[in-house]
Amino acid sequence: MTAVPKTPYYTLAEGQPLPRNDTSTQIRTGGGGGGYVLLTSTQLIENLAHFARERIPERSVHAKAAGAGGYFEVTDDISDLTDADFLTGIGKKTEVLARISTVGPERGSADTVRDFRGFAMKFKTAQGNQDFVFNNQPVFFIRDPTKFPSLNRSHKKDPRTNISSSDMFWDFHVNNQESIHALMFLFGDRGLPASVRHVNAYSQNTYKFTKDNGSYCYVRINFLTNQGIHYYTDAEGAELASAEPDRHLDDLQEAIRSSNFPSWDMYVQVIRPEDIADAPVDIFDPTKTWPLNKYPRRRVGRMVFDRNPSNWFAEIEQAAFSPSSMVPGIEPSPDPLLQARMFAYPDAARYRLGVNYQFLPTNAPKSEVYCPIERDGLMNFTSNYGGDPNYIGTKLKPVRFINPGKTSHDGVDGAKPNGNTSPLDQAPAGSGMPVVFSSEVTDKDFEQSTALWNLMGKQEGAQERFVGNVSVHLSAARTQWIREETYAMFRRVDEKLGQMIETTTETAIKTKLGKDLHNTAWH
């Protein structure tokens, strides 16, 4: 028989049991209905004080999300690419925590808006946590890390009005036109997914897979949904945003409750260092895809979500994901945006959750942690490494290190790569001078967007829906020159596309003149 759990005694936060939980200490007035509450009302004061402090800072981006737990299982052998423990050994399973979010909107916003989706995953491996912080589209809007905050601000609220602004949005993009490829995906059919179960996850950034022998390769990582790709139109999204604002959150939880566990297969595209020169694009540019016909996908394993959180705040709101969390066998590439994200994400977690956020159970690794030079700080609820030395170089408490043959993503071992290398991913010999750099937009930035537009032409109605989606958003831009430069940007993709967007947008403006132009499914 299953043991019946004991009914707990109600207590204060410090453990003192009370006879009731609805009282306060007062000096009652003679009239019968009033009273003066005393500072000795510990129960009341404790409850009010805690209530005022229940909220933690909202994420600057990715505030609204669905989340779940599950596992990853290796299905195919890629031991020729990496020694990462959780990716080697067919049948090996690893615990996973995932969070799938919109990007720009606030925590209380509706799910069914046209936006990128963040897809963050934490793999609790035998060698520490491996975080993948991906998006649901294969390319990103920028490649220069300095633009990252500005990109996100332009997709949020106007600082003057606190209202979403199409002028801000298009002003940023016509002046940073490397974003055109991502815009083609955003305003295409996949820009408004029907649920988080029906999206893929793409690394966008390039990663480096390494082996003990010093060999390495570069990879783009894809998680492809086994539920198929399904999407809403703007009209359907707007209707659901009003009637069911938490549609995606509810959909994922209901699927797991009914044992309809969603799954994604993990694949990698691979480029060896000696093949970089033959690549048709800059392989470290997240605004470009790697052609599948030249770099086919190799399957790695399957990720399954089979557990809903038992407490949303504890497991999902307090979860922190960072591209800097990499296990042996996985390293960063010379992708400047990835390297900037490696700082920005854990720094945001330290601000939002505190310097000891890794101790929270949802973030804590399953493997043993011993880092005695990181201690103290707010809300440290560990033994704080007791009396162990808190500095580097001690012989009072010796520590062990992993095999120096394993390369380290922060370069602490100073090891040089073995096997084939390329001057295209290594710093030139003798170079020590930093450079101030920003990439330039060229015709190369429009080639893949043109190819995507032509692909839409083979799908019935896809081009027309894309034009409609852009026009609905752009018609809300009040500034004429912003609209004109947006038309010119899309003409660089295809002359017909630019003309179609201009005609549709300007016609809509004339038709809707004097009406509210913001009633869309855009966030």
XYZ file of C-alpha atoms in Angstrom:
523
model
C 0.000 0.000 0.000
C 1.110 3.529 -0.714
C 1.897 5.401 2.471
C -0.427 8.297 3.153
C 1.646 11.456 3.493
C 1.472 13.199 6.841
C -0.540 16.401 6.985
C 2.046 19.116 7.646
C 1.819 21.547 10.548
C 1.547 25.166 9.417
C 4.510 27.282 10.537
C 6.149 30.627 10.004
C 9.127 30.814 7.661
C 11.507 30.154 10.570
C 9.605 26.997 11.496
C 7.489 28.114 14.462
C 4.106 26.294 14.455
C 0.950 28.401 14.791
C -2.639 27.600 15.819
C -4.060 29.566 12.843
C -2.786 31.199 9.643
C -5.307 34.043 9.276
C -4.733 36.187 12.354
C -2.963 39.411 13.297
C -2.309 41.010 16.705
C -4.458 44.122 17.201
C -5.771 46.577 19.775
C -9.441 46.459 18.941
C -11.568 49.611 19.045
C -14.725 49.881 21.046
C -16.834 50.157 17.911
C -16.310 46.487 17.147
C -15.123 46.722 13.543
C -11.768 48.465 13.799
C -8.396 47.812 15.331
C -4.780 48.968 15.454
C -2.359 46.344 14.127
C 0.795 45.920 16.198
C 4.358 45.318 15.033
C 4.221 42.119 17.069
C 1.999 40.653 14.300
C 4.893 38.601 12.965
C 2.681 36.403 10.806
C 1.065 39.364 9.036
C 4.288 41.366 8.613
C 6.239 38.361 7.361
C 3.516 37.561 4.845
C 3.192 41.139 3.563
C 6.962 41.636 3.342
C 7.437 38.425 1.390
C 4.580 39.228 -0.979
C 6.222 42.526 -1.938
C 9.407 40.635 -2.845
C 8.048 37.640 -4.732
C 8.916 38.948 -8.189
C 12.433 38.767 -9.564
C 13.596 40.891 -12.520
C 12.032 39.848 -15.783
C 14.335 38.671 -18.557
C 15.192 41.540 -20.914
C 14.436 39.170 -23.782
C 12.779 35.741 -23.839
C 10.526 36.690 -20.908
C 7.454 34.626 -21.953
C 8.030 30.909 -22.307
C 6.897 27.331 -22.093
C 9.129 24.828 -20.345
C 9.505 21.119 -19.681
C 11.882 18.395 -18.567
C 12.914 15.274 -20.373
C 15.899 13.365 -21.662
C 18.297 13.082 -24.580
C 19.320 9.692 -25.972
C 22.210 9.040 -28.350
C 21.041 7.115 -31.424
C 24.000 7.427 -33.813
C 27.760 7.281 -33.517
C 29.622 10.583 -33.953
C 32.725 9.583 -32.005
C 34.804 10.589 -35.040
C 33.741 14.210 -34.409
C 33.830 14.704 -30.631
C 34.677 13.096 -27.318
C 31.813 14.880 -25.545
C 30.660 12.207 -23.115
C 26.909 12.796 -23.437
C 27.101 12.544 -27.255
C 29.067 9.280 -27.392
C 27.745 5.811 -26.716
C 24.566 4.727 -28.462
C 21.742 4.411 -25.947
C 23.246 6.816 -23.422
C 20.596 9.047 -21.805
C 21.041 12.508 -20.291
C 18.556 14.583 -18.291
C 17.356 17.716 -20.118
C 15.605 20.921 -19.031
C 14.205 23.122 -21.814
C 12.586 26.522 -22.143
C 10.989 27.733 -25.415
C 10.110 31.404 -25.557
C 9.121 34.373 -27.616
C 11.905 36.970 -27.773
C 10.647 40.547 -27.647
C 7.365 40.506 -25.688
C 7.000 40.788 -21.936
C 6.330 37.946 -19.526
C 2.558 38.534 -19.493
C 2.193 38.772 -23.275
C 0.346 36.431 -25.616
C 2.036 33.390 -27.141
C 0.633 33.595 -30.666
C 2.595 36.562 -32.014
C 4.929 36.787 -34.980
C 8.400 36.559 -33.489
C 11.463 34.349 -33.302
C 11.328 31.622 -30.637
C 14.215 31.001 -28.298
C 14.893 27.307 -27.662
C 17.166 26.861 -24.623
C 18.283 23.422 -23.445
C 20.305 22.316 -20.425
C 21.871 18.856 -20.626
C 22.903 17.644 -17.159
C 25.831 15.467 -18.221
C 28.388 13.439 -16.283
C 30.901 16.217 -16.970
C 28.809 19.216 -16.024
C 26.039 21.147 -17.718
C 25.989 21.630 -21.479
C 23.688 24.487 -22.450
C 22.455 25.045 -25.983
C 20.695 28.392 -26.419
C 19.210 28.232 -29.907
C 16.411 29.829 -31.961
C 13.652 28.352 -34.096
C 15.008 29.866 -37.329
C 18.290 28.819 -38.979
C 19.723 32.356 -39.206
C 19.968 35.412 -36.961
C 19.501 39.124 -37.672
C 23.055 40.297 -36.959
C 26.650 39.073 -36.836
C 28.289 42.035 -35.068
C 27.880 41.644 -31.286
C 27.717 45.385 -30.593
C 24.364 45.487 -32.397
C 22.770 42.887 -30.128
C 21.176 45.250 -27.561
C 20.005 47.644 -30.290
C 18.391 44.844 -32.275
C 16.330 43.831 -29.268
C 15.415 47.391 -28.320
C 14.129 48.060 -31.844
C 11.778 45.069 -31.516
C 10.422 46.273 -28.177
C 8.521 49.376 -27.022
C 9.151 52.947 -28.145
C 10.879 54.675 -25.181
C 8.644 57.721 -25.639
C 5.243 56.053 -25.936
C 5.857 52.558 -24.460
C 4.047 51.193 -27.538
C 5.494 48.834 -30.149
C 6.723 50.861 -33.120
C 6.939 49.698 -36.718
C 9.053 52.793 -37.423
C 11.669 51.662 -34.888
C 11.598 48.119 -36.214
C 12.109 48.986 -39.873
C 14.486 51.868 -39.113
C 16.854 49.375 -37.525
C 16.580 46.806 -40.288
C 16.961 49.107 -43.285
C 20.116 50.431 -41.645
C 21.436 46.953 -40.792
C 20.506 45.013 -43.894
C 22.464 41.881 -43.030
C 19.189 41.080 -41.226
C 17.310 40.537 -44.500
C 17.692 36.747 -44.424
C 16.234 36.512 -40.907
C 13.397 38.853 -41.933
C 12.520 36.468 -44.771
C 12.033 33.719 -42.189
C 10.281 35.940 -39.645
C 7.591 37.096 -42.074
C 7.298 33.725 -43.782
C 4.886 31.005 -42.730
C 7.161 29.750 -39.934
C 7.243 33.154 -38.247
C 4.112 32.382 -36.214
C 4.254 28.745 -35.036
C 1.112 26.854 -34.020
C 2.845 25.533 -30.899
C 6.299 25.100 -29.428
C 6.005 21.399 -30.282
C 6.007 22.338 -33.951
C 9.253 24.314 -34.173
C 12.842 23.334 -34.880
C 15.860 24.578 -32.951
C 18.973 25.820 -34.738
C 22.321 26.807 -33.245
C 22.750 29.660 -35.771
C 26.208 30.091 -34.262
C 28.999 27.741 -35.297
C 30.432 25.416 -32.659
C 33.681 23.495 -32.507
C 33.697 19.749 -31.789
C 37.010 18.420 -30.442
C 38.704 15.120 -29.658
C 41.437 14.065 -27.233
C 43.910 13.662 -30.064
C 43.661 17.392 -30.859
C 41.578 17.025 -34.015
C 38.521 19.215 -34.423
C 35.754 20.232 -36.776
C 33.131 22.959 -36.989
C 29.425 22.203 -36.701
C 26.026 23.778 -36.974
C 23.565 21.977 -34.710
C 19.890 21.401 -35.573
C 17.076 19.884 -33.499
C 14.274 18.967 -35.911
C 10.770 18.436 -34.577
C 9.112 15.064 -35.068
C 5.674 16.687 -34.805
C 5.960 18.490 -38.132
C 5.995 22.226 -38.820
C 2.626 23.925 -38.284
C 1.865 27.620 -38.165
C -0.875 30.220 -37.820
C -1.773 33.133 -40.047
C -1.663 36.619 -38.542
C -5.451 36.610 -38.287
C -5.524 33.264 -36.483
C -2.736 34.387 -34.165
C -4.532 37.624 -33.285
C -7.751 35.771 -32.496
C -5.959 33.280 -30.232
C -3.938 36.040 -28.558
C -7.219 37.477 -27.349
C -9.010 34.246 -26.473
C -6.095 32.032 -25.319
C -3.018 34.166 -24.563
C -1.185 31.188 -23.021
C -1.975 28.861 -25.919
C 1.581 27.540 -26.440
C 2.202 27.018 -22.740
C -1.054 25.126 -22.305
C -0.518 23.086 -25.483
C 2.856 21.752 -24.330
C 1.667 20.941 -20.820
C -1.465 19.196 -22.099
C 0.542 17.094 -24.571
C 2.839 15.886 -21.787
C -0.093 15.282 -19.397
C -1.698 13.061 -22.029
C 1.594 11.166 -22.590
C 1.885 12.598 -26.115
C 5.542 13.328 -25.481
C 7.041 15.664 -28.099
C 10.478 14.847 -29.472
C 13.221 16.372 -31.586
C 16.069 14.653 -33.443
C 19.507 16.234 -33.134
C 21.637 16.623 -36.270
C 24.953 18.272 -37.051
C 26.358 19.744 -40.236
C 30.131 19.360 -40.340
C 32.985 21.333 -41.894
C 36.594 20.228 -41.435
C 39.137 23.046 -40.995
C 40.892 22.153 -44.239
C 37.580 22.641 -46.086
C 36.845 26.176 -44.846
C 38.349 27.801 -47.947
C 35.916 25.855 -50.127
C 32.829 27.031 -48.186
C 30.433 29.222 -50.216
C 29.777 31.467 -47.176
C 31.636 32.683 -44.121
C 31.071 29.695 -41.839
C 31.195 31.911 -38.731
C 28.416 34.235 -39.950
C 25.088 33.464 -38.199
C 23.127 35.371 -40.876
C 23.967 32.597 -43.381
C 22.987 28.934 -43.611
C 25.312 26.124 -44.617
C 23.965 24.527 -47.846
C 22.550 21.106 -47.025
C 23.554 19.634 -50.378
C 27.200 20.427 -49.578
C 27.064 19.816 -45.825
C 24.412 17.140 -45.188
C 23.019 16.564 -41.716
C 24.300 13.725 -39.571
C 21.916 12.434 -36.933
C 23.131 12.309 -33.338
C 20.208 11.471 -31.074
C 16.694 12.240 -29.893
C 15.419 14.650 -27.235
C 12.069 13.892 -25.571
C 9.987 16.077 -23.243
C 8.125 13.836 -20.776
C 7.819 15.911 -17.596
C 5.944 19.087 -16.760
C 7.459 21.290 -14.057
C 6.096 20.660 -10.565
C 6.594 24.348 -9.719
C 6.921 26.903 -12.506
C 8.941 29.504 -10.611
C 11.406 27.055 -9.106
C 12.110 25.089 -12.275
C 11.487 27.423 -15.234
C 11.519 31.061 -14.111
C 14.721 30.494 -12.114
C 16.347 28.475 -14.896
C 19.419 30.085 -16.437
C 20.968 29.045 -19.746
C 24.272 30.217 -21.175
C 26.258 29.394 -24.328
C 29.370 29.557 -22.121
C 28.373 26.312 -20.387
C 30.306 23.820 -22.512
C 31.551 20.363 -21.572
C 34.848 18.835 -22.749
C 34.551 18.000 -26.448
C 32.587 21.165 -27.319
C 34.173 24.595 -27.742
C 33.327 28.001 -29.228
C 34.305 28.861 -32.771
C 35.718 32.218 -33.938
C 32.134 33.524 -34.113
C 32.141 36.999 -32.478
C 28.420 36.900 -31.733
C 28.728 33.544 -29.947
C 31.640 34.824 -27.897
C 29.692 37.927 -26.833
C 26.714 35.771 -25.871
C 29.044 33.698 -23.678
C 29.436 36.779 -21.490
C 25.990 38.340 -21.786
C 23.878 35.325 -20.782
C 25.519 34.366 -17.466
C 25.901 38.053 -16.639
C 22.135 38.480 -17.058
C 21.571 35.499 -14.745
C 23.832 37.002 -12.075
C 21.784 40.196 -12.193
C 18.401 38.477 -12.313
C 18.985 35.598 -9.875
C 22.139 36.491 -7.955
C 25.783 35.503 -8.149
C 25.062 32.004 -6.809
C 22.361 31.121 -9.341
C 24.182 27.882 -10.235
C 23.304 26.490 -6.770
C 19.568 26.606 -7.484
C 18.377 23.008 -7.990
C 17.041 23.705 -11.490
C 20.483 24.964 -12.570
C 22.753 22.762 -10.478
C 24.665 20.095 -12.414
C 24.301 16.415 -11.598
C 28.072 15.993 -11.592
C 30.279 16.966 -8.653
C 31.232 20.652 -8.427
C 34.443 21.801 -6.767
C 35.313 25.452 -7.402
C 36.463 26.833 -4.027
C 37.708 30.127 -5.519
C 34.042 31.028 -6.180
C 32.320 31.304 -2.816
C 30.405 33.585 -0.447
C 27.976 36.028 -2.084
C 24.270 36.577 -1.543
C 22.083 33.548 -0.882
C 24.883 31.008 -0.639
C 23.051 28.073 0.908
C 25.882 25.532 0.552
C 28.612 24.627 3.052
C 30.716 27.231 1.171
C 33.641 24.754 0.834
C 34.237 24.832 4.581
C 37.865 25.618 5.388
C 39.290 24.729 1.976
C 41.714 27.342 0.584
C 39.952 29.994 -1.497
C 42.861 30.830 -3.796
C 44.756 29.323 -6.739
C 48.039 27.489 -6.285
C 47.490 25.890 -2.890
C 49.176 22.662 -1.846
C 47.199 22.501 1.377
C 44.258 20.985 -0.499
C 45.488 19.510 -3.806
C 43.055 19.155 -6.702
C 43.090 17.020 -9.823
C 42.660 18.185 -13.420
C 41.402 16.476 -16.548
C 43.816 15.041 -19.103
C 45.724 17.999 -20.604
C 45.216 16.411 -24.001
C 41.629 17.600 -23.887
C 41.397 21.103 -25.276
C 39.629 23.666 -23.142
C 37.251 26.285 -24.502
C 38.870 29.069 -22.503
C 42.342 28.139 -23.701
C 43.823 27.525 -20.251
C 45.823 24.496 -21.369
C 47.648 26.324 -24.130
C 47.413 23.214 -26.297
C 47.848 23.532 -30.030
C 45.487 21.609 -32.315
C 46.747 18.476 -34.014
C 45.832 17.138 -37.431
C 44.581 19.305 -40.256
C 44.208 23.001 -39.534
C 43.388 26.062 -41.574
C 44.777 29.606 -41.515
C 41.171 30.754 -41.903
C 40.261 29.887 -38.311
C 43.600 30.639 -36.608
C 45.116 33.975 -35.612
C 48.001 34.884 -37.941
C 51.438 34.044 -36.562
C 52.849 36.951 -34.608
C 49.590 38.886 -34.593
C 48.982 40.643 -31.338
C 47.281 43.860 -32.323
C 43.514 44.043 -31.780
C 41.417 45.591 -34.522
C 38.241 47.644 -34.359
C 35.904 45.789 -36.684
C 32.374 45.938 -38.026
C 31.167 43.882 -40.990
C 29.820 45.475 -44.166
C 26.602 44.544 -45.958
C 27.253 43.272 -49.496
C 25.252 41.584 -52.248
C 26.332 38.292 -50.656
C 23.943 39.037 -47.789
C 20.986 38.897 -50.197
C 21.795 35.697 -52.104
C 20.266 33.266 -49.606
C 17.250 35.559 -49.139
C 16.679 35.484 -52.895
C 16.928 31.705 -52.864
C 14.397 31.550 -50.024
C 12.029 33.853 -51.943
C 12.304 31.615 -55.010
C 11.619 28.565 -52.826
C 8.452 30.246 -51.540
C 7.390 30.578 -55.170
C 7.185 26.786 -55.363
C 4.799 26.639 -52.387
C 1.239 27.626 -53.188
C 0.392 31.011 -51.720
C 3.631 31.321 -49.702
C 4.898 34.417 -51.511
C 1.554 36.163 -51.196
C 1.344 35.352 -47.468
C 4.880 36.643 -46.943
C 4.076 39.921 -48.708
C 0.889 40.227 -46.668
C 2.711 39.620 -43.379
C 5.347 42.246 -44.128
C 2.791 44.742 -45.395
C 0.568 44.457 -42.330
C 3.526 45.321 -40.117
C 5.122 47.901 -42.403
C 1.865 49.747 -43.016
C 1.959 50.739 -39.332
C 5.203 52.651 -39.919
C 4.234 56.335 -40.115
C 7.552 57.584 -41.484
C 7.537 57.634 -45.292
C 11.310 57.335 -45.825
C 11.480 54.270 -43.582
C 8.871 52.564 -45.746
C 10.662 53.588 -48.929
C 14.005 52.258 -47.736
C 12.314 49.049 -46.663
C 10.912 48.612 -50.178
C 14.404 49.230 -51.570
C 15.867 46.618 -49.206
C 13.416 43.981 -50.408
C 14.122 44.944 -54.038
C 17.677 43.816 -53.416
C 16.199 40.397 -52.696
C 13.988 40.476 -55.792
C 12.660 43.417 -57.800
C 9.189 41.902 -57.981
C 9.144 41.297 -54.212
C 9.970 44.929 -53.445
C 7.287 46.158 -55.834
C 4.668 43.795 -54.399
C 5.403 44.939 -50.839
C 5.282 48.597 -51.836
C 2.000 48.277 -53.713
C 0.327 46.206 -50.997
C 1.580 48.407 -48.162
C 0.727 51.770 -49.699
C -2.707 50.487 -50.749
C -3.328 49.304 -47.179
C -2.312 52.682 -45.777
C -4.723 54.507 -48.052
C -7.509 52.041 -47.255
C -6.969 52.138 -43.509
C -6.287 55.837 -43.234
C -7.699 57.114 -39.978
C -8.130 53.642 -38.540
C -6.104 51.861 -35.894
C -3.250 50.171 -37.779
C -1.849 48.224 -34.805
C -4.398 45.429 -34.536
C -2.086 42.656 -35.730
C -0.602 39.487 -34.297
C 2.738 41.229 -34.043
C 4.081 41.707 -30.521
